[in-house]
Coordinates of C-alpha atoms in Angstrom, one line a residue:
M1 CA -26.6 18.8 -75.8
F2 CA -23.9 19.4 -73.6
R3 CA -26.4 19.9 -70.7
S4 CA -28.8 16.0 -71.9
S5 CA -24.8 14.4 -71.7
K6 CA -24.0 15.6 -68.9
S7 CA -27.7 14.7 -66.6
S8 CA -27.0 11.1 -68.7
I9 CA -23.4 11.2 -67.1
R10 CA -25.0 12.2 -63.1
R11 CA -27.9 8.9 -64.0
T12 CA -25.5 6.8 -64.7
R13 CA -23.2 7.7 -61.6
R14 CA -26.0 8.0 -59.8
G15 CA -26.9 4.2 -61.1
A16 CA -23.7 2.9 -60.1
L17 CA -23.3 4.4 -56.7
L18 CA -27.3 2.4 -55.6
A19 CA -26.0 -0.5 -57.6
A20 CA -22.8 -0.5 -55.2
A21 CA -25.0 0.8 -52.1
T22 CA -27.3 -2.2 -52.5
G23 CA -24.0 -4.9 -52.5
L24 CA -23.2 -3.1 -49.7
I25 CA -25.8 -3.6 -47.6
A26 CA -26.3 -7.5 -49.2
G27 CA -23.2 -8.4 -48.1
V28 CA -22.3 -8.4 -52.2
S29 CA -20.4 -5.0 -52.3
I30 CA -17.7 -5.8 -55.5
L31 CA -15.4 -3.3 -54.0
A32 CA -15.2 -5.4 -50.7
P33 CA -14.8 -9.4 -50.2
L34 CA -17.8 -11.1 -48.9
G35 CA -18.6 -11.4 -44.7
A36 CA -16.0 -8.3 -44.5
Y37 CA -18.8 -5.9 -43.5
A38 CA -20.8 -6.0 -40.7
A39 CA -23.7 -6.4 -40.1
T40 CA -26.7 -3.7 -39.6
D41 CA -27.8 -5.3 -36.8
D42 CA -23.9 -5.1 -35.2
H43 CA -22.4 -1.3 -35.8
G44 CA -19.1 -2.4 -36.9
G45 CA -19.1 -5.1 -32.8
A46 CA -17.3 -1.9 -30.7
A47 CA -20.1 -1.3 -28.4
R48 CA -20.2 -1.8 -25.5
N49 CA -22.9 -1.7 -23.4
D50 CA -25.3 -4.5 -22.9
G51 CA -28.4 -3.4 -22.7
D52 CA -29.1 -0.4 -20.7
K53 CA -27.1 -0.1 -17.2
T54 CA -29.0 1.9 -15.0
A55 CA -30.6 -1.2 -12.7
A56 CA -26.9 -2.6 -12.9
V57 CA -24.8 1.0 -11.6
R58 CA -27.9 1.5 -9.1
E59 CA -27.5 -3.0 -7.7
S60 CA -23.9 -1.6 -7.0
I61 CA -24.1 0.8 -4.6
V62 CA -23.8 0.0 -1.9
D63 CA -24.1 2.3 1.9
G64 CA -20.8 1.2 4.7
P65 CA -19.5 0.5 6.5
A66 CA -16.9 -2.5 5.1
K67 CA -14.8 -5.2 7.0
N68 CA -12.6 -5.0 4.4
V69 CA -11.0 -2.6 3.0
I70 CA -7.6 -4.3 -0.6
L71 CA -6.3 -1.6 -2.1
L72 CA -5.0 -2.2 -6.0
I73 CA -2.8 0.3 -7.3
G74 CA -1.5 -0.1 -10.7
D75 CA 2.0 2.9 -10.4
G76 CA 2.1 4.6 -13.0
M77 CA -1.2 3.0 -14.0
G78 CA -3.0 5.9 -16.9
D79 CA -5.0 5.7 -18.5
S80 CA -2.7 4.7 -21.6
E81 CA -0.9 2.8 -19.9
I82 CA -4.1 0.6 -19.5
T83 CA -5.7 1.0 -22.8
V84 CA -2.1 -0.7 -24.0
A85 CA -1.8 -3.3 -22.5
R86 CA -5.4 -4.0 -23.3
N87 CA -5.3 -3.0 -27.2
Y88 CA -2.1 -5.6 -27.1
A89 CA -3.7 -8.0 -24.5
E90 CA -7.3 -7.9 -25.1
G91 CA -7.6 -6.7 -29.1
A92 CA -8.9 -3.0 -29.6
A93 CA -12.8 -4.0 -28.7
G94 CA -11.3 -6.4 -25.3
A95 CA -11.4 -6.0 -22.0
F96 CA -9.9 -7.2 -18.7
A97 CA -11.7 -8.7 -16.8
G98 CA -10.2 -7.0 -13.2
I99 CA -9.1 -3.9 -13.8
D100 CA -12.0 -3.1 -16.1
A101 CA -14.7 -4.9 -14.6
L102 CA -15.6 -2.9 -10.9
P103 CA -19.0 -0.9 -11.9
L104 CA -18.7 2.4 -10.5
T105 CA -15.4 4.3 -12.1
G106 CA -14.4 7.4 -11.7
Q107 CA -11.0 9.8 -11.7
Y108 CA -8.9 11.2 -9.1
T109 CA -6.1 14.5 -9.2
T110 CA -2.8 13.4 -8.5
Y111 CA -1.0 16.5 -7.5
A112 CA 1.6 17.0 -5.1
L113 CA 2.8 20.0 -3.1
N114 CA 6.4 21.7 -3.3
E115 CA 7.9 22.7 0.0
D116 CA 5.7 25.8 -0.2
G117 CA 2.8 24.7 -0.2
T118 CA 1.7 25.7 -4.2
P119 CA 1.1 23.1 -6.3
N120 CA 3.2 20.3 -7.9
Y121 CA 1.2 19.3 -10.7
A122 CA 4.0 16.7 -12.2
S123 CA 4.5 15.1 -8.5
E124 CA 6.5 11.1 -8.3
S125 CA 4.9 8.0 -6.5
A126 CA 6.3 9.3 -2.7
S127 CA 4.3 12.2 -2.7
T128 CA 1.5 10.9 -4.6
A129 CA 1.2 7.4 -2.0
S130 CA 1.2 9.4 0.9
G131 CA -1.4 11.2 -0.8
W132 CA -4.5 8.1 -0.7
S133 CA -2.6 6.7 2.6
T134 CA -2.3 9.9 4.9
G135 CA -5.4 11.9 3.3
T136 CA -2.6 14.6 3.2
K137 CA -0.9 16.8 0.2
T138 CA 3.2 16.6 0.9
N139 CA 6.5 17.4 -1.0
N140 CA 7.6 15.2 -4.0
G141 CA 10.3 12.5 -2.3
A142 CA 8.8 12.2 1.2
L143 CA 6.4 10.0 3.1
S144 CA 3.7 10.6 4.9
V145 CA 4.4 13.6 6.5
D146 CA 3.2 16.7 5.6
I147 CA 5.5 19.9 3.8
A148 CA 6.9 20.8 7.4
G149 CA 8.1 17.4 8.0
T150 CA 5.1 16.2 10.7
P151 CA 4.5 12.7 10.4
Q152 CA 0.4 12.1 9.0
S153 CA -1.0 8.5 10.6
T154 CA -1.4 6.4 7.7
L155 CA -3.8 4.4 6.4
L156 CA -2.3 0.6 7.8
E157 CA -1.2 2.0 11.2
L158 CA -5.3 3.0 11.6
A159 CA -6.5 0.1 10.4
K160 CA -4.0 -1.7 13.1
A161 CA -5.2 0.6 16.2
N162 CA -8.9 0.0 14.7
G163 CA -7.9 -4.2 15.9
L164 CA -7.8 -4.8 11.5
R165 CA -6.2 -7.0 10.6
T166 CA -3.0 -5.8 8.0
G167 CA -0.9 -6.7 5.0
N168 CA 1.1 -4.8 2.3
V169 CA 2.1 -6.7 -1.2
S170 CA 4.4 -5.1 -3.9
T171 CA 6.1 -6.6 -7.0
A172 CA 8.9 -3.7 -5.9
E173 CA 11.1 -3.6 -3.1
I174 CA 8.8 -3.3 0.1
Q175 CA 10.4 -0.5 0.7
D176 CA 9.4 1.3 -2.4
A177 CA 7.3 4.2 -1.7
T178 CA 4.5 3.2 -2.9
P179 CA 4.2 0.1 0.2
G180 CA 7.2 2.3 1.9
A181 CA 4.7 4.5 2.3
Q182 CA 2.0 2.8 4.7
V183 CA 4.6 2.0 6.8
A184 CA 7.2 4.6 7.6
H185 CA 7.5 8.5 7.9
I186 CA 10.3 9.8 6.4
S187 CA 11.4 12.6 5.0
D188 CA 13.7 10.3 2.1
R189 CA 11.9 7.6 0.2
G190 CA 15.5 6.5 -0.7
C191 CA 16.6 6.0 2.9
Y192 CA 16.2 2.5 3.1
G193 CA 17.9 1.2 5.6
P194 CA 20.2 1.9 8.8
V195 CA 22.9 2.6 5.1
K196 CA 20.9 5.8 3.9
T197 CA 19.3 7.2 6.9
T198 CA 23.4 7.5 8.5
A199 CA 23.6 8.9 4.9
N200 CA 20.9 11.6 3.5
C201 CA 17.7 11.3 6.2
A202 CA 20.3 11.9 10.2
A203 CA 18.0 13.6 12.0
E204 CA 15.3 10.8 11.3
A205 CA 17.9 8.1 11.8
L206 CA 17.7 6.5 15.4
E207 CA 21.5 7.2 16.3
N208 CA 20.4 10.5 16.2
G209 CA 16.5 10.0 17.8
G210 CA 14.3 9.3 14.6
L211 CA 12.4 6.5 13.8
G212 CA 14.9 5.3 12.1
S213 CA 15.1 3.5 8.4
I214 CA 11.6 3.3 6.2
S215 CA 13.4 -1.1 6.8
E216 CA 13.3 -0.8 10.4
Q217 CA 10.2 1.4 10.9
L218 CA 8.3 -1.7 9.2
L219 CA 9.9 -3.5 12.0
T220 CA 8.4 -1.9 14.2
L221 CA 4.7 -1.6 12.8
R222 CA 4.6 -4.8 12.7
P223 CA 1.9 -5.6 9.3
D224 CA 0.6 -8.9 10.1
V225 CA 1.7 -9.4 6.3
V226 CA 4.8 -8.9 4.5
L227 CA 5.1 -9.8 0.0
G228 CA 8.3 -8.4 -1.4
G229 CA 11.7 -8.1 -2.9
G230 CA 13.4 -5.6 -1.2
A231 CA 15.9 -8.6 0.5
A232 CA 19.4 -6.2 0.6
T233 CA 18.1 -4.3 2.3
F234 CA 17.5 -6.0 5.8
T235 CA 21.6 -7.5 4.5
E236 CA 21.7 -4.1 7.3
K237 CA 23.1 -4.1 10.9
A238 CA 21.7 -1.7 12.9
V239 CA 23.4 1.8 14.2
A240 CA 21.9 2.4 17.7
G241 CA 18.9 1.0 19.5
D242 CA 17.6 -3.1 21.2
W243 CA 19.9 -4.1 17.5
A244 CA 22.6 -2.6 17.2
G245 CA 25.4 -4.4 15.2
Q246 CA 22.3 -6.9 14.4
T247 CA 21.2 -7.2 11.1
L248 CA 17.4 -6.1 10.1
F249 CA 17.6 -10.3 9.0
E250 CA 18.7 -10.6 13.0
Q251 CA 16.5 -8.5 14.5
A252 CA 13.5 -9.8 13.2
V253 CA 14.1 -13.5 13.9
D254 CA 14.3 -11.8 17.4
R255 CA 10.9 -10.4 17.1
D256 CA 9.3 -12.7 15.7
Y257 CA 8.7 -13.1 12.7
Q258 CA 8.4 -15.4 10.3
L259 CA 10.5 -15.2 7.4
V260 CA 9.1 -16.6 3.3
G261 CA 12.0 -16.2 1.3
D262 CA 10.3 -18.8 -2.0
A263 CA 7.1 -20.0 -3.0
A264 CA 7.6 -23.1 -1.3
G265 CA 8.9 -21.5 2.1
L266 CA 5.4 -18.9 1.3
A267 CA 2.8 -21.6 0.6
A268 CA 3.9 -23.2 4.5
V269 CA 3.1 -20.4 5.5
T270 CA -0.3 -21.2 7.5
T271 CA -0.7 -18.4 11.0
A272 CA -0.2 -15.0 10.2
D273 CA -0.7 -12.7 13.7
Q274 CA 0.9 -9.8 15.3
S275 CA 2.9 -12.8 17.6
A276 CA 4.1 -14.5 13.9
P277 CA 3.6 -11.7 11.2
V278 CA 5.3 -13.2 7.9
L279 CA 7.7 -11.3 5.7
G280 CA 8.3 -12.4 3.1
L281 CA 11.2 -11.4 0.8
F282 CA 11.7 -13.2 -2.5
T283 CA 14.6 -11.0 -4.4
P284 CA 17.4 -9.0 -3.5
G285 CA 15.5 -5.7 -5.2
N286 CA 12.6 -5.6 -7.0
F287 CA 10.8 -8.6 -9.3
P288 CA 11.9 -9.6 -13.0
T289 CA 8.5 -9.1 -15.1
R290 CA 6.9 -11.0 -16.7
W291 CA 7.5 -10.2 -20.8
I292 CA 10.1 -8.8 -22.4
G293 CA 10.5 -7.2 -25.6
P294 CA 11.4 -4.9 -27.9
E295 CA 13.3 -1.6 -26.3
A296 CA 11.1 1.8 -28.0
T297 CA 13.7 3.6 -29.5
V298 CA 14.2 6.8 -33.0
G299 CA 11.9 5.5 -35.9
G300 CA 11.5 2.0 -34.0
A301 CA 7.6 2.7 -35.2
D302 CA 9.0 2.2 -38.7
L303 CA 10.4 -1.4 -37.5
A304 CA 8.8 -4.5 -37.9
P305 CA 5.4 -4.9 -35.6
A306 CA 7.0 -7.7 -32.8
S307 CA 5.2 -9.7 -30.4
C308 CA 6.7 -10.1 -26.5
T309 CA 7.6 -13.0 -24.9
A310 CA 8.5 -14.7 -21.7
N311 CA 11.2 -13.7 -19.3
P312 CA 12.8 -16.5 -18.7
E313 CA 14.3 -14.9 -15.3
R314 CA 10.5 -14.5 -14.2
L315 CA 9.4 -15.9 -10.2
D316 CA 7.6 -19.0 -9.4
T317 CA 4.4 -18.5 -10.4
G318 CA 3.5 -19.4 -6.7
L319 CA 4.8 -15.6 -5.8
S320 CA 3.0 -13.7 -9.3
L321 CA 1.2 -10.9 -7.6
A322 CA -2.6 -12.9 -8.6
S323 CA -0.8 -15.7 -6.3
L324 CA 0.1 -13.2 -3.1
T325 CA -2.4 -11.7 -2.9
D326 CA -4.6 -14.7 -2.4
K327 CA -2.2 -15.4 0.2
A328 CA -2.4 -12.5 1.6
I329 CA -6.3 -12.5 1.8
D330 CA -5.8 -16.3 3.0
L331 CA -3.6 -15.4 6.3
L332 CA -5.7 -11.8 6.6
S333 CA -9.6 -13.2 6.3
A334 CA -8.3 -16.2 8.9
N335 CA -10.2 -15.0 11.6
S336 CA -13.8 -14.3 11.2
E337 CA -14.5 -12.0 13.7
Q338 CA -11.5 -9.3 12.2
G339 CA -11.6 -6.8 9.1
F340 CA -8.5 -6.4 8.1
F341 CA -7.0 -3.5 5.1
L342 CA -4.3 -5.0 2.7
Q343 CA -2.9 -3.0 0.3
V344 CA -1.2 -4.7 -3.3
E345 CA 1.1 -2.4 -6.0
G346 CA 1.6 -3.9 -9.4
A347 CA 5.1 -1.6 -9.7
S348 CA 7.2 -2.6 -13.2
I349 CA 4.0 -1.2 -15.2
D350 CA 6.1 2.2 -13.9
K351 CA 10.1 0.6 -13.5
R352 CA 9.3 -0.1 -17.4
D353 CA 7.6 2.9 -19.1
H354 CA 10.6 5.1 -17.2
A355 CA 12.9 2.7 -19.4
A356 CA 10.3 2.8 -22.7
D357 CA 9.8 -1.1 -22.0
A358 CA 6.4 -1.5 -23.4
C359 CA 5.8 -5.0 -23.6
G360 CA 8.1 -5.0 -19.0
Q361 CA 4.6 -2.6 -18.6
I362 CA 2.5 -4.4 -21.0
G363 CA 3.1 -7.6 -18.7
E364 CA 2.9 -6.2 -15.3
T365 CA -0.7 -4.3 -16.2
I366 CA -1.4 -7.4 -16.2
D367 CA -0.7 -9.2 -13.7
L368 CA -2.4 -7.0 -11.4
D369 CA -5.3 -6.9 -13.8
E370 CA -5.2 -11.5 -12.7
A371 CA -4.9 -9.6 -8.8
V372 CA -7.8 -7.8 -9.2
Q373 CA -9.8 -10.8 -10.4
S374 CA -8.6 -12.5 -7.1
A375 CA -9.6 -9.7 -4.9
L376 CA -13.1 -9.7 -6.7
A377 CA -13.8 -13.3 -6.4
F378 CA -12.9 -12.4 -2.5
A379 CA -14.8 -9.3 -2.9
K380 CA -17.6 -11.5 -4.2
A381 CA -18.0 -14.1 -2.4
D382 CA -17.0 -12.3 1.7
G383 CA -20.2 -9.3 0.6
N384 CA -18.4 -7.3 3.1
T385 CA -16.1 -6.5 0.8
L386 CA -14.7 -2.8 0.3
V387 CA -12.0 -3.5 -3.8
V388 CA -10.8 0.0 -5.7
V389 CA -8.4 -0.1 -8.2
T390 CA -6.1 2.8 -9.3
A391 CA -2.8 4.2 -10.2
D392 CA -0.7 6.5 -7.9
H393 CA 0.1 9.0 -11.3
A394 CA 0.1 8.5 -14.8
H395 CA 3.3 8.5 -17.3
T396 CA 4.7 8.7 -20.6
S397 CA 3.1 6.5 -22.7
Q398 CA 0.7 6.9 -25.1
I399 CA -1.1 4.7 -28.6
V400 CA 0.5 6.9 -32.0
G401 CA -0.4 6.7 -35.2
S402 CA 2.7 7.4 -37.3
T403 CA 6.5 7.2 -36.7
P404 CA 7.4 10.4 -33.8
P405 CA 10.2 11.7 -33.7
G406 CA 11.7 10.9 -30.3
L407 CA 11.5 6.9 -28.9
S408 CA 8.5 4.4 -30.3
V409 CA 7.7 0.8 -31.0
A410 CA 5.7 -1.2 -33.4
L411 CA 3.1 -3.8 -31.0
T412 CA 2.2 -6.8 -32.5
T413 CA -1.6 -6.9 -31.3
E414 CA -4.0 -9.6 -29.9
E415 CA -5.4 -9.2 -33.6
G416 CA -3.0 -8.5 -35.4
S417 CA -2.5 -5.8 -35.9
P418 CA 0.2 -3.3 -35.9
M419 CA -0.3 -0.3 -32.6
L420 CA 2.7 2.6 -32.2
V421 CA 3.4 3.2 -29.0
S422 CA 5.3 6.7 -28.2
Y423 CA 8.3 7.6 -25.7
G424 CA 8.6 11.0 -25.5
T425 CA 9.6 13.4 -22.4
A426 CA 13.2 11.9 -22.4
E427 CA 15.5 11.2 -24.4
A428 CA 17.7 7.5 -25.6
G429 CA 18.7 5.7 -22.0
E430 CA 17.2 8.4 -20.3
S431 CA 14.6 8.3 -17.6
Q432 CA 11.2 8.6 -19.4
Q433 CA 9.0 11.0 -17.0
H434 CA 5.3 10.8 -15.3
T435 CA 2.7 12.5 -16.4
G436 CA 0.3 14.7 -14.7
S437 CA -2.7 14.2 -15.6
Q438 CA -6.3 12.7 -14.3
V439 CA -6.3 8.5 -13.5
R440 CA -8.5 6.1 -13.8
I441 CA -10.0 5.3 -10.2
A442 CA -12.6 2.3 -9.7
G443 CA -15.1 0.6 -6.8
Y444 CA -16.9 -2.5 -5.7
G445 CA -18.5 -2.7 -2.2
P446 CA -19.5 -0.8 0.1
G447 CA -18.2 2.5 0.2
A448 CA -17.0 2.0 -3.3
A449 CA -19.7 5.0 -4.5
N450 CA -17.3 7.7 -3.2
V451 CA -14.8 7.1 -6.2
L452 CA -17.1 8.5 -8.5
G453 CA -16.3 11.1 -10.7
L454 CA -13.7 13.3 -10.4
T455 CA -11.6 13.6 -6.8
D456 CA -8.4 14.0 -5.3
Q457 CA -6.1 11.5 -4.5
T458 CA -6.0 12.2 -0.8
D459 CA -9.8 11.8 -1.4
L460 CA -9.4 7.7 -1.4
F461 CA -7.5 7.9 2.1
F462 CA -11.4 9.4 3.5
T463 CA -13.5 6.2 1.7
S464 CA -11.2 3.7 2.6
S465 CA -10.8 4.8 6.2
N466 CA -15.3 6.2 6.6
A467 CA -16.1 2.4 4.5
L468 CA -14.0 0.8 7.9
A469 CA -15.2 3.0 10.5
L470 CA -11.8 3.2 12.1
N471 CA -11.6 5.8 14.6
T472 CA -8.6 8.4 13.6
N473 CA -7.8 9.5 17.0
L474 CA -5.2 7.2 17.9
R475 CA -4.7 8.4 21.5
S476 CA -7.4 8.4 21.9
L477 CA -8.2 3.9 21.1
S478 CA -4.5 3.5 24.4
A479 CA -6.0 5.9 26.4
A480 CA -7.3 3.0 28.8
A481 CA -4.5 1.4 29.4
T482 CA -3.6 -0.5 32.5
L483 CA -0.3 -1.0 34.1
T484 CA -0.4 -4.7 36.4
L485 CA 2.7 -5.8 38.6
D486 CA 2.9 -9.5 39.4
Q487 CA 3.8 -8.2 42.8
A488 CA 3.3 -5.6 44.2
A489 CA 6.0 -5.6 46.9
V490 CA 9.6 -7.7 46.1
A491 CA 13.5 -7.9 47.9
P492 CA 15.6 -5.3 46.9
G493 CA 17.5 -6.7 44.1
A494 CA 14.6 -9.5 42.5
A495 CA 12.8 -10.1 38.9
F496 CA 9.2 -8.3 38.5
T497 CA 7.1 -8.0 35.7
A498 CA 4.4 -5.3 34.6
T499 CA 2.3 -5.4 31.7
M500 CA 0.6 -2.7 30.2
A501 CA -2.7 -3.8 28.3
G502 CA -5.1 -1.5 26.1
L503 CA -2.0 0.1 23.9
A504 CA -3.8 -0.7 20.7
A505 CA -1.6 2.4 19.3
D506 CA 1.1 1.6 21.1
W507 CA 3.6 -0.3 18.6
R508 CA 6.5 0.2 21.2
A509 CA 7.2 0.8 24.4
T510 CA 9.1 2.0 26.8
S511 CA 8.9 1.9 30.8
E512 CA 11.1 3.2 33.8
I513 CA 11.2 3.0 37.6
S514 CA 12.0 5.9 39.9
T515 CA 11.9 8.2 43.2
A516 CA 11.5 11.5 43.9
A517 CA 14.9 12.0 43.9
S518 CA 15.7 9.6 40.8
T519 CA 14.3 7.9 37.3
D520 CA 15.9 4.9 36.2
P521 CA 14.5 2.7 32.8
L522 CA 13.9 -0.5 32.3
G523 CA 13.5 -1.7 29.3
V524 CA 11.9 -1.2 25.9
A525 CA 9.3 -3.8 24.7
D526 CA 7.3 -4.3 21.5
V527 CA 3.0 -4.1 21.9
I528 CA 1.7 -7.6 20.9
D529 CA -1.6 -7.5 20.8
G530 CA -2.2 -4.8 22.1
Q531 CA -0.3 -5.9 25.3
A532 CA 3.2 -4.8 26.4
V533 CA 5.5 -6.9 28.7
I534 CA 8.3 -5.3 30.8
T535 CA 10.7 -8.0 33.2
G536 CA 13.2 -5.6 35.9
T537 CA 14.9 -5.5 38.7
A538 CA 13.8 -4.1 41.6
P539 CA 16.1 -1.4 43.2
T540 CA 18.3 -2.7 46.2
V541 CA 17.3 0.4 48.3
P542 CA 14.1 -0.4 50.6
G543 CA 11.6 2.2 49.6
Q544 CA 8.4 3.1 48.6
Y545 CA 8.8 3.3 43.8
T546 CA 6.9 4.5 40.7
V547 CA 7.1 1.7 37.8
T548 CA 5.5 3.9 34.4
L549 CA 4.4 2.2 31.4
T550 CA 4.1 4.6 28.3
G551 CA 2.7 3.8 24.3
A552 CA 6.2 5.3 23.3
Q553 CA 3.9 6.5 19.7
T554 CA 1.1 7.9 21.2
G555 CA 2.3 9.2 24.5
V556 CA -0.5 7.1 26.7
S557 CA 0.9 6.7 29.7
V558 CA 0.3 4.4 33.0
S559 CA 1.9 4.3 37.0
A560 CA 1.3 1.3 39.9
A561 CA 3.2 1.6 43.1
L562 CA 5.6 -1.0 43.6
T563 CA 7.4 -1.4 47.6
V564 CA 11.1 -2.6 47.8
A565 CA 10.4 -4.5 51.2
A566 CA 13.1 -3.4 53.9
A567 CA 16.9 -5.6 54.8
G568 CA 16.2 -8.9 56.4
T569 CA 12.1 -9.0 56.0
T570 CA 10.2 -10.9 53.5
P571 CA 7.7 -9.2 51.4
A572 CA 4.4 -10.4 50.9
P573 CA 3.9 -12.7 47.5
T574 CA 0.8 -10.9 44.8
V575 CA -0.4 -11.9 41.7
A576 CA -3.6 -9.8 41.5
P577 CA -2.8 -6.2 39.9
T578 CA -0.8 -2.8 41.3
A579 CA -3.2 -0.4 42.3
A580 CA -1.8 3.1 40.6
P581 CA -0.7 6.2 42.5
A582 CA -3.2 8.3 44.4
G583 CA -4.7 10.7 41.4
A584 CA -3.4 8.2 38.9
V585 CA -5.8 6.9 36.1
P586 CA -5.4 4.6 33.2
G587 CA -3.4 6.3 30.3
T588 CA -2.5 9.1 32.5
G589 CA 0.6 9.5 35.2
P590 CA 3.7 10.6 35.6
T591 CA 6.0 11.2 32.6
S592 CA 9.9 12.1 34.0
G593 CA 12.7 10.6 33.9
V594 CA 12.9 8.5 30.2
A595 CA 9.2 7.7 30.1
A596 CA 8.8 12.2 29.5
G597 CA 11.1 12.5 27.2
V598 CA 9.8 9.3 25.5
A599 CA 6.3 10.1 25.2
A600 CA 7.4 14.4 24.9
A601 CA 9.5 13.5 21.6
V602 CA 7.3 10.6 20.4
G603 CA 4.0 11.5 21.6
G604 CA 1.5 12.2 18.9
V605 CA 3.3 10.8 16.5
L606 CA 0.5 9.3 15.4
A607 CA -2.7 11.1 16.0
S608 CA -4.9 12.9 13.4
T609 CA -3.3 16.0 15.0
G610 CA 0.5 15.2 13.5
A611 CA 2.5 15.9 16.1
Q612 CA 5.8 15.5 15.8
I613 CA 7.8 12.7 15.8
A614 CA 10.0 11.1 19.2
P615 CA 13.4 10.3 19.6
L616 CA 13.8 6.2 20.2
A617 CA 17.7 7.5 20.2
G618 CA 19.4 6.7 23.6
I619 CA 17.8 4.2 24.7
A620 CA 19.7 2.0 22.8
A621 CA 21.6 0.6 26.1
L622 CA 17.8 -0.5 27.8
L623 CA 17.2 -4.2 28.1
M624 CA 14.6 -5.9 24.9
A625 CA 11.9 -7.8 27.9
A626 CA 10.3 -10.7 25.9
G627 CA 7.5 -9.9 24.9
G628 CA 3.9 -11.7 26.3
V629 CA 0.9 -12.8 24.0
L630 CA -2.3 -11.5 26.0
V631 CA -5.3 -12.4 23.0
V632 CA -7.6 -9.3 22.9
V633 CA -11.1 -9.5 22.4
R634 CA -11.7 -6.3 19.9
R635 CA -14.9 -4.7 19.4
R636 CA -17.8 -5.6 17.4
R637 CA -18.4 -3.1 14.7
H638 CA -21.6 -2.7 13.9
G639 CA -23.3 -4.3 11.4
L640 CA -20.5 -7.2 10.9
H641 CA -20.5 -10.7 12.1

């Protein structure tokens, strides 16, 4: 009887469960409202694949070379930071239209090195930016030098030397680690200008024979387009060199930069090239963020979920990261015969993560996504552009399911659901730490297949340089340099002009005039489109002299003979090229005196072997000649039209 009763109870329960299950399938469960469960053919609606992707992936694999490369860097944008931002802005099943749209995706490792060469698993932005900029691991805090302090050629330098146009865009100070790694070689990422360089990077200060501060190296390198923050540093005065006593802003004007400081000024710029590069500095420091919101606190996840709001201090929309990216692309792509290299950084994902500011980092991730959309739109229309989106390192924010013991905040997502975000690597008021996790790298266009699988950050340098088919031997790019004098013979004390052409991999040139007995400096000039022009004064003593110009970066040196006629005679003027002394060939020649010193010390600073930095101090008293402009016909790369 008892057993029979239990069987009856089981049958009753099974019947009830079957009825409930039938009701669920029919969408009329008595346990849930109508429509609360997805239809059987929807499986909850979370699947992202729409059919088989094999053909689409196969179609997205395109061989190089590429004409252009655009690198977009989300500073501190680890997988967690992407997920936090996506959940908030697009929902759990949503997707970013830019960051998530690149078809080929991998992961890369981001470790740095200690000075003894052992791995440092918790890297920071200078060492990581140096990794993809140069292909060389370095120690934390250093920019584009190896662990021995030897400068390593950067992608931007190599692109310029190979005849491409170059751009550098950031929402941070333009001297900050990520943009700074493309333009400078220095032991301490904080040496933005002359003041800190004198105090903290003495060996690299101009007055001590170094390359100077990050800002001074930027001005010398002369990228075509530079847009970001960091104007405060440009009010500092140079301590040594040709512009000693002048502000960096004054120096930029003297070197023919187009300076802009607001959206209207940027909109008015129509061209950017080596004759008139654009330097847009829109804030004294970093850009204000897009969004603001509650600060993470101990127990913050227990509070009512909040929403992010617009930051009233945000810059004009014409200065959003997407707008700056569009403008840079427009300026760099204006000459269809030249390709370009452009780096774009969304900087404050990292900076707001350090501050445990979830809304700040989310808004900056959305800003970067919009910039990626701009880059992808150009690349798809152009058909010959590699776009890569990645991060320098991962960060500390985590999505959690309950209130942690550390800092946290509750946000209401796009779907109206609460999302708890935790910051557990520092106490309240302290800076949250980076993490050593691998990060996402994604690509579109020629060469993008090289981001697949697990790579290292340094591989991005080779992916980019190979896609652009860059010659990385910079000395060879200036080796065919030639020297022309406007007159082969001059009167004592007369003016003459020396023009050195073919200096593709040099940014400045030094000059001297010599006899067997003495050597005197003539001046220093910027290299514009591979050409340096020096106007000098002939000696007052008649005789045969040698004029020598030397590329300050590669050490390539070329000489030509100059006759100073005896008093009372009138030398025959000529505008024909002056032959080099017997035995001299293009790209070689004597390197005595000032030219020799600069070439020996500076020569090879950008060479692929990574030779030592050159002292540039000691030539502060040299005269700066007026820079001429020669438009050089660039080589047409294979397959590019």
